[in-house]
Amino acid sequence: MSPNDTPRKRVVLGWTYQRLRWGRTVLFPMADALTWAVLLYLVSLLRFNLHAAQIRIGSFAVTVVIAAACQVALGYGTVLYRMRWKVGSFEEARALAWTVLGTTSALLAYDLALHRHAVPLSAVVVSGGGVFIVAAGYRAAWRMAWEHQTRPM
């Protein structure tokens, strides 16, 4: 036991750990769904040369809801959101990749089934890759912050 390792520090660290565990089960699915919404909009906007009027809001909103529902459902199905692994680990990255791939496939199938595409097919594919990169990035940032906070002084 080091001189800096006081009982108060261990209690605060334990409370922080419990708060982070709760936050992880709620915040990551919400953040992933929000990432889908933002990236689908941005990539569609770029695809339409920044003409927002060409994005049909009704069908776009349905696509975002499907993306969020698929991401959360597949995330729980692949154990991504059930706290089985450490945040930012290779196992979690593999589950994230399968979840994003499944969500992208579901969106492509939905968009291909429509006569008029809700969002451009290229926007779905590019958004899928972007969601994986962004989600892996904030998970890695979470892990780095946690490792920095819990390292011995």
Coordinates of C-alpha atoms in Angstrom, one line a residue:
M1 CA 0.0 0.0 0.0
S2 CA 1.5 3.3 -1.1
P3 CA 1.4 6.4 1.1
N4 CA -0.9 8.1 -1.5
D5 CA -3.4 5.2 -1.3
T6 CA -5.7 6.4 1.5
P7 CA -9.0 4.7 2.3
R8 CA -10.9 7.9 1.1
K9 CA -9.2 7.7 -2.3
R10 CA -10.2 4.0 -2.7
V11 CA -13.9 4.9 -1.7
V12 CA -14.0 7.7 -4.3
L13 CA -12.4 5.5 -6.9
G14 CA -14.9 2.7 -6.2
W15 CA -17.8 5.2 -6.5
T16 CA -16.4 6.5 -9.8
Y17 CA -16.0 3.0 -11.1
Q18 CA -19.7 2.2 -10.3
R19 CA -20.8 5.5 -12.0
L20 CA -18.8 4.7 -15.1
R21 CA -20.2 1.2 -15.2
W22 CA -23.7 2.6 -15.2
G23 CA -22.9 5.2 -17.7
R24 CA -21.4 2.7 -20.0
T25 CA -24.6 0.7 -20.3
V26 CA -26.7 3.8 -21.1
L27 CA -24.3 6.2 -22.8
F28 CA -22.7 4.0 -25.4
P29 CA -25.9 2.8 -27.0
M30 CA -27.2 6.4 -27.0
A31 CA -23.9 7.8 -28.4
D32 CA -23.8 5.1 -31.1
A33 CA -27.4 5.9 -32.2
L34 CA -26.6 9.6 -32.2
T35 CA -23.4 9.0 -34.2
W36 CA -25.5 7.1 -36.9
A37 CA -28.0 10.1 -37.1
V38 CA -25.3 12.7 -37.4
L39 CA -23.1 10.8 -39.9
L40 CA -26.1 9.8 -42.1
Y41 CA -27.1 13.5 -42.2
L42 CA -23.6 14.8 -42.9
V43 CA -22.8 12.3 -45.5
S44 CA -26.2 12.7 -47.3
L45 CA -25.7 16.4 -47.2
L46 CA -22.2 16.1 -48.8
R47 CA -23.7 13.6 -51.4
F48 CA -26.2 16.3 -52.4
N49 CA -23.6 19.0 -52.6
L50 CA -24.8 20.7 -49.4
H51 CA -28.3 21.2 -50.7
A52 CA -30.3 20.3 -47.6
A53 CA -33.6 20.6 -49.5
Q54 CA -32.9 17.4 -51.4
I55 CA -32.9 15.3 -48.2
R56 CA -36.5 14.1 -47.6
I57 CA -36.9 14.5 -43.9
G58 CA -39.7 11.9 -43.4
S59 CA -37.9 9.0 -45.0
F60 CA -34.6 10.2 -43.5
A61 CA -36.1 10.1 -40.0
V62 CA -37.4 6.6 -40.6
T63 CA -33.9 5.5 -41.7
V64 CA -32.3 7.1 -38.6
V65 CA -34.8 5.2 -36.4
I66 CA -34.1 1.9 -38.1
A67 CA -30.3 2.6 -37.8
A68 CA -30.6 3.3 -34.1
A69 CA -32.9 0.3 -33.4
C70 CA -30.6 -2.0 -35.3
Q71 CA -27.5 -0.7 -33.6
V72 CA -28.9 -1.1 -30.1
A73 CA -30.5 -4.5 -30.9
L74 CA -27.4 -5.9 -32.5
G75 CA -25.3 -4.4 -29.9
Y76 CA -27.1 -6.3 -27.2
G77 CA -27.1 -9.4 -29.4
T78 CA -23.3 -9.3 -29.9
V79 CA -22.8 -8.5 -26.1
L80 CA -21.4 -5.1 -27.0
Y81 CA -23.5 -3.2 -24.5
R82 CA -23.7 -5.9 -21.8
M83 CA -20.3 -5.0 -20.3
R84 CA -18.6 -8.3 -21.0
W85 CA -15.3 -6.8 -21.9
K86 CA -13.1 -3.8 -21.0
V87 CA -13.9 -0.6 -22.8
G88 CA -11.6 -0.2 -25.8
S89 CA -10.4 -3.8 -25.8
F90 CA -9.9 -5.8 -29.0
E91 CA -12.9 -8.0 -28.1
E92 CA -15.1 -5.0 -27.8
A93 CA -13.8 -3.6 -31.1
R94 CA -14.6 -6.9 -32.8
A95 CA -18.2 -6.8 -31.4
L96 CA -18.5 -3.2 -32.5
A97 CA -17.4 -4.1 -36.0
W98 CA -20.0 -6.9 -36.3
T99 CA -22.7 -4.6 -34.9
V100 CA -21.9 -1.7 -37.3
L101 CA -21.6 -4.2 -40.2
G102 CA -25.0 -5.7 -39.4
T103 CA -26.6 -2.3 -39.0
T104 CA -25.1 -1.1 -42.3
S105 CA -26.4 -4.3 -44.0
A106 CA -29.9 -3.8 -42.6
L107 CA -29.9 -0.2 -43.8
L108 CA -28.7 -1.2 -47.3
A109 CA -31.5 -3.8 -47.5
Y110 CA -34.1 -1.3 -46.3
D111 CA -32.9 1.3 -48.8
L112 CA -32.7 -1.1 -51.7
A113 CA -36.2 -2.3 -51.0
L114 CA -37.6 1.2 -51.5
H115 CA -38.4 2.5 -55.0
R116 CA -37.0 5.9 -54.1
H117 CA -34.0 5.7 -51.8
A118 CA -34.5 7.3 -48.4
V119 CA -30.8 8.2 -48.3
P120 CA -28.2 7.6 -51.0
L121 CA -26.7 4.1 -50.8
S122 CA -23.2 5.6 -50.8
A123 CA -24.2 7.6 -47.7
V124 CA -25.2 4.4 -45.9
V125 CA -21.9 2.7 -46.7
V126 CA -19.7 5.7 -45.8
S127 CA -21.7 6.3 -42.7
G128 CA -21.1 2.7 -41.6
G129 CA -17.4 3.1 -41.8
G130 CA -17.5 6.5 -40.1
V131 CA -19.6 5.2 -37.3
F132 CA -17.1 2.4 -36.6
I133 CA -14.2 4.9 -36.6
V134 CA -16.0 7.5 -34.4
A135 CA -17.4 4.9 -32.0
A136 CA -14.0 3.1 -31.6
G137 CA -12.4 6.5 -31.1
Y138 CA -14.6 7.6 -28.2
R139 CA -14.3 4.2 -26.6
A140 CA -10.5 4.4 -26.9
A141 CA -10.7 7.9 -25.3
W142 CA -12.9 6.5 -22.5
R143 CA -10.3 3.8 -21.9
M144 CA -7.4 6.2 -21.9
A145 CA -9.1 8.5 -19.4
W146 CA -10.0 5.5 -17.2
E147 CA -6.4 4.1 -17.3
H148 CA -5.0 7.6 -16.6
Q149 CA -7.3 8.0 -13.6
T150 CA -6.6 4.6 -12.1
R151 CA -2.9 4.4 -12.5
P152 CA -0.8 4.5 -9.4
M153 CA 0.8 7.8 -8.5

